[in-house]
Tab-separated table of C-alpha atoms in Angstrom:
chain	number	residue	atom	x	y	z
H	1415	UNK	CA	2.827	-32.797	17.451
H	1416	UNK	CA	-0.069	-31.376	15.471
H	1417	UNK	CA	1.957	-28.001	15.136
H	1418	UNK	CA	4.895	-29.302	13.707
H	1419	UNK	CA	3.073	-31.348	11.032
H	1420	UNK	CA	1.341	-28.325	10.132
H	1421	UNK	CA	4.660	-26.631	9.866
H	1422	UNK	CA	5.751	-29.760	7.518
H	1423	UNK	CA	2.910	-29.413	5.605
H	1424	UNK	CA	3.341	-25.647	4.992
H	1425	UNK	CA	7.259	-26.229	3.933
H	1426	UNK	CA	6.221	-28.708	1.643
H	1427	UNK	CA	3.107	-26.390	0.378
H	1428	UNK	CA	6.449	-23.914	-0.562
H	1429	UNK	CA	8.624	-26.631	-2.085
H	1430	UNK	CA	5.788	-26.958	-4.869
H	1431	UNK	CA	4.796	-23.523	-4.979
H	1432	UNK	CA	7.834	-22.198	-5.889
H	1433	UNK	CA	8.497	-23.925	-9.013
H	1434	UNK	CA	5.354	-22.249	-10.427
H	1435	UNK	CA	5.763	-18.893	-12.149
H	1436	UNK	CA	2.561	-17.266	-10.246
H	1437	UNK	CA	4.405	-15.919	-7.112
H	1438	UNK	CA	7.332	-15.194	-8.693
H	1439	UNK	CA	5.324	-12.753	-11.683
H	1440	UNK	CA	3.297	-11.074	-8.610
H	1441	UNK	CA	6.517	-10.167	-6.637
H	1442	UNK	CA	8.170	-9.035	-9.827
H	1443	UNK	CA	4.443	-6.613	-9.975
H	1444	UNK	CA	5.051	-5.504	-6.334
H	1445	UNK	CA	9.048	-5.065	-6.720
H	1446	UNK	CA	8.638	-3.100	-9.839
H	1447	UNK	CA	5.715	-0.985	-8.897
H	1448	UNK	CA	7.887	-0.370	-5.187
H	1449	UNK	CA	11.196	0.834	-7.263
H	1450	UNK	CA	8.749	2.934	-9.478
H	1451	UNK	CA	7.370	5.223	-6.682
H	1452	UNK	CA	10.993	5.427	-5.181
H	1453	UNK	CA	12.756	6.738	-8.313
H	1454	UNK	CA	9.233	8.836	-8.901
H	1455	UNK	CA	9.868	10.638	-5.750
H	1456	UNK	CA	14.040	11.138	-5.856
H	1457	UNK	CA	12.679	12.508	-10.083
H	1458	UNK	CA	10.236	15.023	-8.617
H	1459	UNK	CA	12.883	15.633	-5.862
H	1460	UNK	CA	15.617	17.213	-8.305
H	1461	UNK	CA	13.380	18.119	-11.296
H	1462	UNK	CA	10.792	20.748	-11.217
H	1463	UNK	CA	8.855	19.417	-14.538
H	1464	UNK	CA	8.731	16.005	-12.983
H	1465	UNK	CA	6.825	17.580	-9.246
H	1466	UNK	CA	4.595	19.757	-11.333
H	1467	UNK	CA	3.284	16.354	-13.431
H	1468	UNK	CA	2.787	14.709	-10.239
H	1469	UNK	CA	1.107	17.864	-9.038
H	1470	UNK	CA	-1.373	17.698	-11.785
H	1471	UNK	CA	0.295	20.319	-14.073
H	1472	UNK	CA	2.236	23.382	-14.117
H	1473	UNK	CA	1.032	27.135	-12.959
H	1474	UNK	CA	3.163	30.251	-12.404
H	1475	UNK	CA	2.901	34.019	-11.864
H	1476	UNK	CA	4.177	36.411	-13.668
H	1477	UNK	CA	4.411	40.051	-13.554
H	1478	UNK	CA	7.016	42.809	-15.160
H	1479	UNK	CA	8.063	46.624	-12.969
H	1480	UNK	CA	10.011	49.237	-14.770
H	1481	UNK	CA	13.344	50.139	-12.685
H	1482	UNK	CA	15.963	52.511	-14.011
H	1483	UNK	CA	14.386	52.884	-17.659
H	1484	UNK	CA	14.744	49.042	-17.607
H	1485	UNK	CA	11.689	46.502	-17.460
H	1486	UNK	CA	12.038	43.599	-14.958
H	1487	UNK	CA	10.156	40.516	-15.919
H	1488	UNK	CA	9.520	38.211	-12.920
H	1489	UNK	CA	8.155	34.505	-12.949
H	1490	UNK	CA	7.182	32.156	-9.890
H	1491	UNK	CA	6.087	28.481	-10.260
H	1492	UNK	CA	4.620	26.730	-8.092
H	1493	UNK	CA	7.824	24.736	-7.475
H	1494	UNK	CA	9.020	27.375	-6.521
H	1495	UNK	CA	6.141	29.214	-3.698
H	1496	UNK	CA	6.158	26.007	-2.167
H	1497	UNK	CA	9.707	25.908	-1.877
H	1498	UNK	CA	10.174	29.474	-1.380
H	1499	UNK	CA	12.360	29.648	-3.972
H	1500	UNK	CA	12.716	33.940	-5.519
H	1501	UNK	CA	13.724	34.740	-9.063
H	1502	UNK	CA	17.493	35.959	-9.609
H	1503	UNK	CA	15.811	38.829	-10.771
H	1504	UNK	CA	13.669	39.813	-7.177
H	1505	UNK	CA	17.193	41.578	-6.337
H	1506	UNK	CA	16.578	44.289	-8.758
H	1507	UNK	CA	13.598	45.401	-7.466
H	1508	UNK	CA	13.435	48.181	-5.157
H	1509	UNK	CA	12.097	47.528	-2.207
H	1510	UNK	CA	8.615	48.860	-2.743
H	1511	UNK	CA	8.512	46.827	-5.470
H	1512	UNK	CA	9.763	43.185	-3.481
H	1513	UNK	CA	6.897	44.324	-1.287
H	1514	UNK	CA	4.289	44.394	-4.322
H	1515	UNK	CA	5.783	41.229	-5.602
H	1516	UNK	CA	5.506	39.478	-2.371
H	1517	UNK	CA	2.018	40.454	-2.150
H	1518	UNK	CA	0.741	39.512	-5.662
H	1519	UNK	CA	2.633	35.948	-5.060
H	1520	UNK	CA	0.827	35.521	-1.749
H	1521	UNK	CA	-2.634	36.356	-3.592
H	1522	UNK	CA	-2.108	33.702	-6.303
H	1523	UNK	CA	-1.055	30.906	-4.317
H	1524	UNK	CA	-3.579	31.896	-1.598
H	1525	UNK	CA	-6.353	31.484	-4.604
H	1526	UNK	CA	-5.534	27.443	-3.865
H	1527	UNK	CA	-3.456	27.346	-7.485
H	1528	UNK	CA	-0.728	25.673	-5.609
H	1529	UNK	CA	-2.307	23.271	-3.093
H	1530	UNK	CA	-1.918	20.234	-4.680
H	1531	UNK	CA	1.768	20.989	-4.666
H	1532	UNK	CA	4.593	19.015	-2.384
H	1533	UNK	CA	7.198	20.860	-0.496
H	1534	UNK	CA	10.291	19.173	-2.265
H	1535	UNK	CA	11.369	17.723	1.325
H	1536	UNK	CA	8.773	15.890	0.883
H	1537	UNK	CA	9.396	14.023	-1.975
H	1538	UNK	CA	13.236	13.898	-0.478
H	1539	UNK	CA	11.405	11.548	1.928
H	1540	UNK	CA	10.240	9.008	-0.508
H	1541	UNK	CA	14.121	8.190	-0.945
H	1542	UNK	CA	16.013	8.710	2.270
H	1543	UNK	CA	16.036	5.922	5.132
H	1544	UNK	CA	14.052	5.316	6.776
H	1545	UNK	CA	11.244	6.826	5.386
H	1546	UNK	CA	11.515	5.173	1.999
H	1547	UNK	CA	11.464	2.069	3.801
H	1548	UNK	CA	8.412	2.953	5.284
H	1549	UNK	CA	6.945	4.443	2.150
H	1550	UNK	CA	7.812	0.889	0.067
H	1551	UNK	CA	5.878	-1.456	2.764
H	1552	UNK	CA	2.974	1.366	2.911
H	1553	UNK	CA	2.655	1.746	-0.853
H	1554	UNK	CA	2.003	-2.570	-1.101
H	1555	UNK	CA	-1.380	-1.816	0.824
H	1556	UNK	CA	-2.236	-0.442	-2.268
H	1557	UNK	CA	-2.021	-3.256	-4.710
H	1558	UNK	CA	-1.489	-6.060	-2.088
H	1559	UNK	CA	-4.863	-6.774	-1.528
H	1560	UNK	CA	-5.445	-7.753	-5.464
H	1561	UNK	CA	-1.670	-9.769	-5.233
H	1562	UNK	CA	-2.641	-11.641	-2.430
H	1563	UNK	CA	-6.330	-12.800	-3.730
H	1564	UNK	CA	-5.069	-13.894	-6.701
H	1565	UNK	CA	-2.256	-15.739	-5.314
H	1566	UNK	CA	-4.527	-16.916	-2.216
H	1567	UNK	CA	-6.903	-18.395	-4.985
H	1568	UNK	CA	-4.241	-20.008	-6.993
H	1569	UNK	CA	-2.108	-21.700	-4.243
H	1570	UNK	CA	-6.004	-22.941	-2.837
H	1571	UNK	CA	-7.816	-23.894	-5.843
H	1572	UNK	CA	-5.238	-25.202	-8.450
H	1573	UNK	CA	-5.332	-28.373	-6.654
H	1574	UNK	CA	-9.332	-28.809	-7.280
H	1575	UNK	CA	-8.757	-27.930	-11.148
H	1576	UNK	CA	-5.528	-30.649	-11.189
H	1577	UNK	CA	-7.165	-32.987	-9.063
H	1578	UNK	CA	-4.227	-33.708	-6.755
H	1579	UNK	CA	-6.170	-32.477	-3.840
H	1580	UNK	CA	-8.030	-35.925	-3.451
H	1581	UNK	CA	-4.857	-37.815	-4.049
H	1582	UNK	CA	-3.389	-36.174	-1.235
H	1583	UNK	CA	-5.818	-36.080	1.278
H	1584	UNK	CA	-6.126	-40.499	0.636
H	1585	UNK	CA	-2.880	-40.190	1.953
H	1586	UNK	CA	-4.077	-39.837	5.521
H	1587	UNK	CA	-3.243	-36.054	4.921
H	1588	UNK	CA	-5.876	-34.133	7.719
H	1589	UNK	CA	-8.384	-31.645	5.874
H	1590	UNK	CA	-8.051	-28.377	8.616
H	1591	UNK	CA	-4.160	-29.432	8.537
H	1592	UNK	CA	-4.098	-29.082	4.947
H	1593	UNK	CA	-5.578	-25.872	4.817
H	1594	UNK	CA	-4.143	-24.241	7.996
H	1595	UNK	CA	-1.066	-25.302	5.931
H	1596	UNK	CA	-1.916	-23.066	3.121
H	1597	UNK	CA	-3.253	-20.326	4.995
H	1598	UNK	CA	0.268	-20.447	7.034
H	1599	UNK	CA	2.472	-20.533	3.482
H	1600	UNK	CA	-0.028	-17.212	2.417
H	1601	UNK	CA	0.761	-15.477	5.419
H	1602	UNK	CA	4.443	-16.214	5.414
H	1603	UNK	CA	4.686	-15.325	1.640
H	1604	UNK	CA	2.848	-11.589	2.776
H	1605	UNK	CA	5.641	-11.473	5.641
H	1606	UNK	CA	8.846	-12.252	3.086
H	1607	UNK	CA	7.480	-9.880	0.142
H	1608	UNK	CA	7.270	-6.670	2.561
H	1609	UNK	CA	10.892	-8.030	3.840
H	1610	UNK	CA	11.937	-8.115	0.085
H	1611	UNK	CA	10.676	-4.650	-0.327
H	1612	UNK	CA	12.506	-3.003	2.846
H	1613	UNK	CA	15.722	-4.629	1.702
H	1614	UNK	CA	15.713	-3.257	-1.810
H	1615	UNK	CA	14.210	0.229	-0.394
H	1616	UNK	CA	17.442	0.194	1.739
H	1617	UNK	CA	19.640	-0.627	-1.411
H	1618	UNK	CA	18.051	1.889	-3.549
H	1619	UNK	CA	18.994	4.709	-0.865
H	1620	UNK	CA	22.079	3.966	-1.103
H	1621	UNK	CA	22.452	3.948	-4.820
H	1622	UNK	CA	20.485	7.343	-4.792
H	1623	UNK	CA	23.102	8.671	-2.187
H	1624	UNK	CA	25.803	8.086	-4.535
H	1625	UNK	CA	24.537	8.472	-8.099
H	1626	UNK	CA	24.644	12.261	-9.568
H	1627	UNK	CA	23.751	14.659	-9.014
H	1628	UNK	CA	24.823	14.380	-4.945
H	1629	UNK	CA	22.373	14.562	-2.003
H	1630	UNK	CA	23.801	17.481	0.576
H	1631	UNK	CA	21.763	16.094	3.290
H	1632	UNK	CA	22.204	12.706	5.009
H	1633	UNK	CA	21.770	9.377	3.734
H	1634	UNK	CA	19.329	8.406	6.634
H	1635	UNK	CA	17.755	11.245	8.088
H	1636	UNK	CA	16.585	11.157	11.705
H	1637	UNK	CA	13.621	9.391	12.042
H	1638	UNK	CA	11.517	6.964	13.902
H	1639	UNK	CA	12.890	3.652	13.192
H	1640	UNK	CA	10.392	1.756	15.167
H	1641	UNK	CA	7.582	3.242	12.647
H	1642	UNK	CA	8.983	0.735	10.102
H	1643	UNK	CA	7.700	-2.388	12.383
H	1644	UNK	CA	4.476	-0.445	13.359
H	1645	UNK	CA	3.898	-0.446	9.355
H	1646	UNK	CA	5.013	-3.344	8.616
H	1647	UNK	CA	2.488	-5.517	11.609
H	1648	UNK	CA	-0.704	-2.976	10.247
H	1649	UNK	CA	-0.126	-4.242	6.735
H	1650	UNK	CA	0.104	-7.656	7.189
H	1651	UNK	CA	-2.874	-7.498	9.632
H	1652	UNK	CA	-5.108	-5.659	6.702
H	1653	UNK	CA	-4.046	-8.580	4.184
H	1654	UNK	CA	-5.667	-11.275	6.388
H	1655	UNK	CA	-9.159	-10.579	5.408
H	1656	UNK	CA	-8.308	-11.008	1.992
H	1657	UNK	CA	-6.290	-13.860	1.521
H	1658	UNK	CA	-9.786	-15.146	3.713
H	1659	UNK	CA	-11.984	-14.171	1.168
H	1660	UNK	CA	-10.102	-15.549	-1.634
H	1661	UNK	CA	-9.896	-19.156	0.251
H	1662	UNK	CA	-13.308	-18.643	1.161
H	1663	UNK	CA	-15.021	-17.814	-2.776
H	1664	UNK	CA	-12.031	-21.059	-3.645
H	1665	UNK	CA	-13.011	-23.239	-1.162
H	1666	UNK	CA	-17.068	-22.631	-2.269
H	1667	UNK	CA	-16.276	-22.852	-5.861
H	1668	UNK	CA	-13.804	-25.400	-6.259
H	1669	UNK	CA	-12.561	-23.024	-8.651
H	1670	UNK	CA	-9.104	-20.785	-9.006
H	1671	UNK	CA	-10.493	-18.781	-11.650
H	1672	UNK	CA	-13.677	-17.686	-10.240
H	1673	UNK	CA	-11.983	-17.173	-6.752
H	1674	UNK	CA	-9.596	-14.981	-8.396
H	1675	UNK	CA	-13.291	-13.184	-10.388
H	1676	UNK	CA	-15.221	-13.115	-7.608
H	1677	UNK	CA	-12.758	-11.200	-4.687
H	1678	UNK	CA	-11.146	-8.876	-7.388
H	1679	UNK	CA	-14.655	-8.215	-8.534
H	1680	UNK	CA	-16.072	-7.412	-5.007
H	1681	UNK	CA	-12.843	-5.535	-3.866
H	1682	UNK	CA	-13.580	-2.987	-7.172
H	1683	UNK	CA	-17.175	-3.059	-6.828
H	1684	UNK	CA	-16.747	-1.946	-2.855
H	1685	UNK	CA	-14.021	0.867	-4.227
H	1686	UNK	CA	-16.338	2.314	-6.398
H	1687	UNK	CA	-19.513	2.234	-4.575
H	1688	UNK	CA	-18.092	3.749	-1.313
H	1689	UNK	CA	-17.746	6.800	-2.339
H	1690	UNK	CA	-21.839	6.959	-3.557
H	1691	UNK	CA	-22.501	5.762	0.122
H	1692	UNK	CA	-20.954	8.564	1.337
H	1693	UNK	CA	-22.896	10.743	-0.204
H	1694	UNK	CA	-25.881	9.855	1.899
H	1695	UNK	CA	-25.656	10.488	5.450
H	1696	UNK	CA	-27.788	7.500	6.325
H	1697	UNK	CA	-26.102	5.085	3.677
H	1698	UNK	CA	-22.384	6.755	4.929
H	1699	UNK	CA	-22.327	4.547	7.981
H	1700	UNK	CA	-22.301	1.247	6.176
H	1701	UNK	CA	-19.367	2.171	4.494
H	1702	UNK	CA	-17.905	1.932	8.456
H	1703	UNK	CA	-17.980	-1.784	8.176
H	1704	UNK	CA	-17.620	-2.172	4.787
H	1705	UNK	CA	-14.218	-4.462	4.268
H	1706	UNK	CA	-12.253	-2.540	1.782
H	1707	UNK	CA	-13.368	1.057	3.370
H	1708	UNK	CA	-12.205	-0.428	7.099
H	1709	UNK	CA	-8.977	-1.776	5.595
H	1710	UNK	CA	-7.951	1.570	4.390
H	1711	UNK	CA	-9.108	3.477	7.438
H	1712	UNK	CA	-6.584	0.899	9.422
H	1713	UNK	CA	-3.792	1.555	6.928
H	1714	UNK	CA	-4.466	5.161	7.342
H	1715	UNK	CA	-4.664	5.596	11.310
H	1716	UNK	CA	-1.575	5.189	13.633
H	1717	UNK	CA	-1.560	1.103	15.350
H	1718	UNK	CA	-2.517	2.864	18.501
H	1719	UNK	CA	-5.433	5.356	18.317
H	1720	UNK	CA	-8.080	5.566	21.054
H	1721	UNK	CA	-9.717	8.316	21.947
H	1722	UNK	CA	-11.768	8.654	25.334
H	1723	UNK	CA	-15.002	11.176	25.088
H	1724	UNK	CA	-15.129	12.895	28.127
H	1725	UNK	CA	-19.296	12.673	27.915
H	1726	UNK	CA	-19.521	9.351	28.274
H	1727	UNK	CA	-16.386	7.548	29.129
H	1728	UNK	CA	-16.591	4.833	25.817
H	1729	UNK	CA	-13.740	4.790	23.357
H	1730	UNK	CA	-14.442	5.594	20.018
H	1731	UNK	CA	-11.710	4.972	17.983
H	1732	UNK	CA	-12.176	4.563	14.309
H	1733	UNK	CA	-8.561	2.858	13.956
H	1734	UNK	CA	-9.876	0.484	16.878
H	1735	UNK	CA	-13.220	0.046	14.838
H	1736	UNK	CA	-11.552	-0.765	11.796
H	1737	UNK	CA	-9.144	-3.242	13.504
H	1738	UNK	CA	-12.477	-5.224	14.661
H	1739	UNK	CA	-14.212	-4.953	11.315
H	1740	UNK	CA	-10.916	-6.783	9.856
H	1741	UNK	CA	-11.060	-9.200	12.674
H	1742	UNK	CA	-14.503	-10.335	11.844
H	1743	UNK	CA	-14.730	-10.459	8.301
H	1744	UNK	CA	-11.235	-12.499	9.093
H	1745	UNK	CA	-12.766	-14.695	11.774
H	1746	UNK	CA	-15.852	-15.514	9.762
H	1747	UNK	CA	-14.662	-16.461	6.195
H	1748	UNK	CA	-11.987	-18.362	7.666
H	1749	UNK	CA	-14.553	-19.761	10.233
H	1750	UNK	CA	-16.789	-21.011	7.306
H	1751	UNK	CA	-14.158	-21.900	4.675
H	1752	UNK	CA	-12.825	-24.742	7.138
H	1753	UNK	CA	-16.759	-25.806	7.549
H	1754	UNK	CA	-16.876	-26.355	4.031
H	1755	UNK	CA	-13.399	-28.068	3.401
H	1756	UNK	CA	-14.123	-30.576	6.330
H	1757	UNK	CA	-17.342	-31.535	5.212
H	1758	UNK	CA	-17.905	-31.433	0.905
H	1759	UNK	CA	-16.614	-33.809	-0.936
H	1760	UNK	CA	-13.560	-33.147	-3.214
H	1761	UNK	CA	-14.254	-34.080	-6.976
H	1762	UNK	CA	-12.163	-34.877	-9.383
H	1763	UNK	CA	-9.675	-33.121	-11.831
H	1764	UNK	CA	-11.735	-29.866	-13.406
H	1765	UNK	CA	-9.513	-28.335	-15.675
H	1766	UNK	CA	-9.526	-24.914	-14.411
């Protein structure tokens, strides 16, 4: 019985947060910045300029050999090492010469000026099923956390600055119903925007299987399909903690807009003081349990990864690390945010 007026609670939760234009502008963010990457990658896929701007710039070889009276002039990108793509004009080189050409190319790109260039297969990925699929879901754990805190605060605390939330909890509505309501609607809205961006990863394949110039390999290349739901559960898992700190910094404020300051600030302030940490061998290992840092080590790990030392016998996985580091921070912010709702009182309208 308590279930299902949770669940009545969290439909009605959507019926008025749909007729705001908050969710709707941060799903139009995450759409657009989803269809970005994918058209980025099928770009850099057909157009060398495009790959060597997402490689950081361009870099080539050149050289010139004399044969028959005649000088040969001979120019390798990077495009095209990685690719192993040869000049029209390699056939005109005796083969002496191929072997000198050969060589010098192996010496530049073995100097590291082509490292932080993509095989173009790879950038085929970031358009053909299923991988773009996978690649659209993945990319939100970029950007999701900041979506979700600032929608987390603004479904939690525009109540406090309308001051409706008294007005409905006179109604006999329960406080930890209420708010497990909210927290249900947050999760669900997670779940449907990765759907959204699957489905329109799917269309887009299409559209880039048809539309010039013509793919010559499959529309969906073989792949592990079932890598799609293993992405899809690890993302939603790593946006629990912050859609818990957002309610949490809400719930402690009474405020949307320094809920919204507060988790955006710490998220940024933990981004750019990991990397110091790591400096420091000592200071590194905080960075372990960190929220942000154990987020993206989840994200970044396969959902199963435990590795047994043979020393001792004791797993030390850091995907299984991570996946308890989110579990706290979730447990406890959630833990203390429904301490605080059940027990301050709710004020009045405050305007923000």
């Amino acid at each position: 019985m308590l279930i299902a007026h949770v669940l009545r609670l969290t439909k009605w939760e959507w019926f008025k947060l749909r007729k705001r234009w908050m969710p709707w502008i941060l799903l139009g963010i995450a759409v657009l910045l989803a269809q970005v990457g994918f058209w980025a990658n099928y770009a850099a896929y057909h157009n060398d300029t495009v790959q060597e701007v997402f490689s950081g710039g361009s870099s080539s070889f050149s050289t010139t050999f004399e044969r028959d009276d005649e000088t040969v002039s001979l120019t390798m990108s990077c495009s095209d090492i990685v690719n192993d793509r040869m000049p029209p004009e390699f056939d005109q080189l005796t083969e002496e010469q191929k072997q000198v050409f050969l060589n010098d190319v192996e010496e530049f790109s073995g100097g590291g000026a082509c490292d932080n260039f993509q095989v173009a297969d790879e950038f085929r990925k970031g358009f053909i099923l299923p991988d773009s699929i996978t690649g659209a879901i993945g990319g939100f754990s970029a950007v999701g956390p900041l979506l979700i805190m600032v929608l987390a605060a603004s479904v939690m605390g525009s109540e406090y600055g309308w001051g409706t939330l008294r007005n409905v909890l006179t109604r006999g509505t329960g406080r930890w119903q209420l708010l497990s309501a909210k927290l249900l609607l947050l999760l669900r809205l997670c779940s449907d925007v990765l759907i959204i961006l699957a489905v329109l990863a799917v269309v887009s394949s299409f559209i880039a299987g048809v539309i010039p110039p013509s793919e010559t390999g499959e529309l969906a290349d073989p792949g592990t399909w079932l890598d799609i739901v293993v992405e899809y559960l690890k993302i939603v898992y790593s946006l629990l903690p912050f859609i818990a700190l957002s309610v949490f910094l809400t719930v402690l404020t009474s405020s949307t807009a320094v809920g919204i300051a507060v988790s955006i600030g710490y998220y940024l302030v933990e981004a750019i003081l990991s990397p110091i940490l790591n400096l420091n061998d000592t200071l590194s290992n905080v960075t372990d349990y960190l929220l942000v840092a154990s987020v993206n080590t989840w994200n970044a790990a396969p959902l199963v990864e435990v590795e047994v030392s043979s020393v001792s016998g004791e797993q030390s996985s850091d995907a299984l690390q991570a996946f308890l580091v989110i579990f706290v921070y979730t447990a406890v912010l959630l833990g203390v945010s429904f301490w605080l709702f059940m027990r301050r009182d709710i004020a009045g309208a405050r305007g923000d």
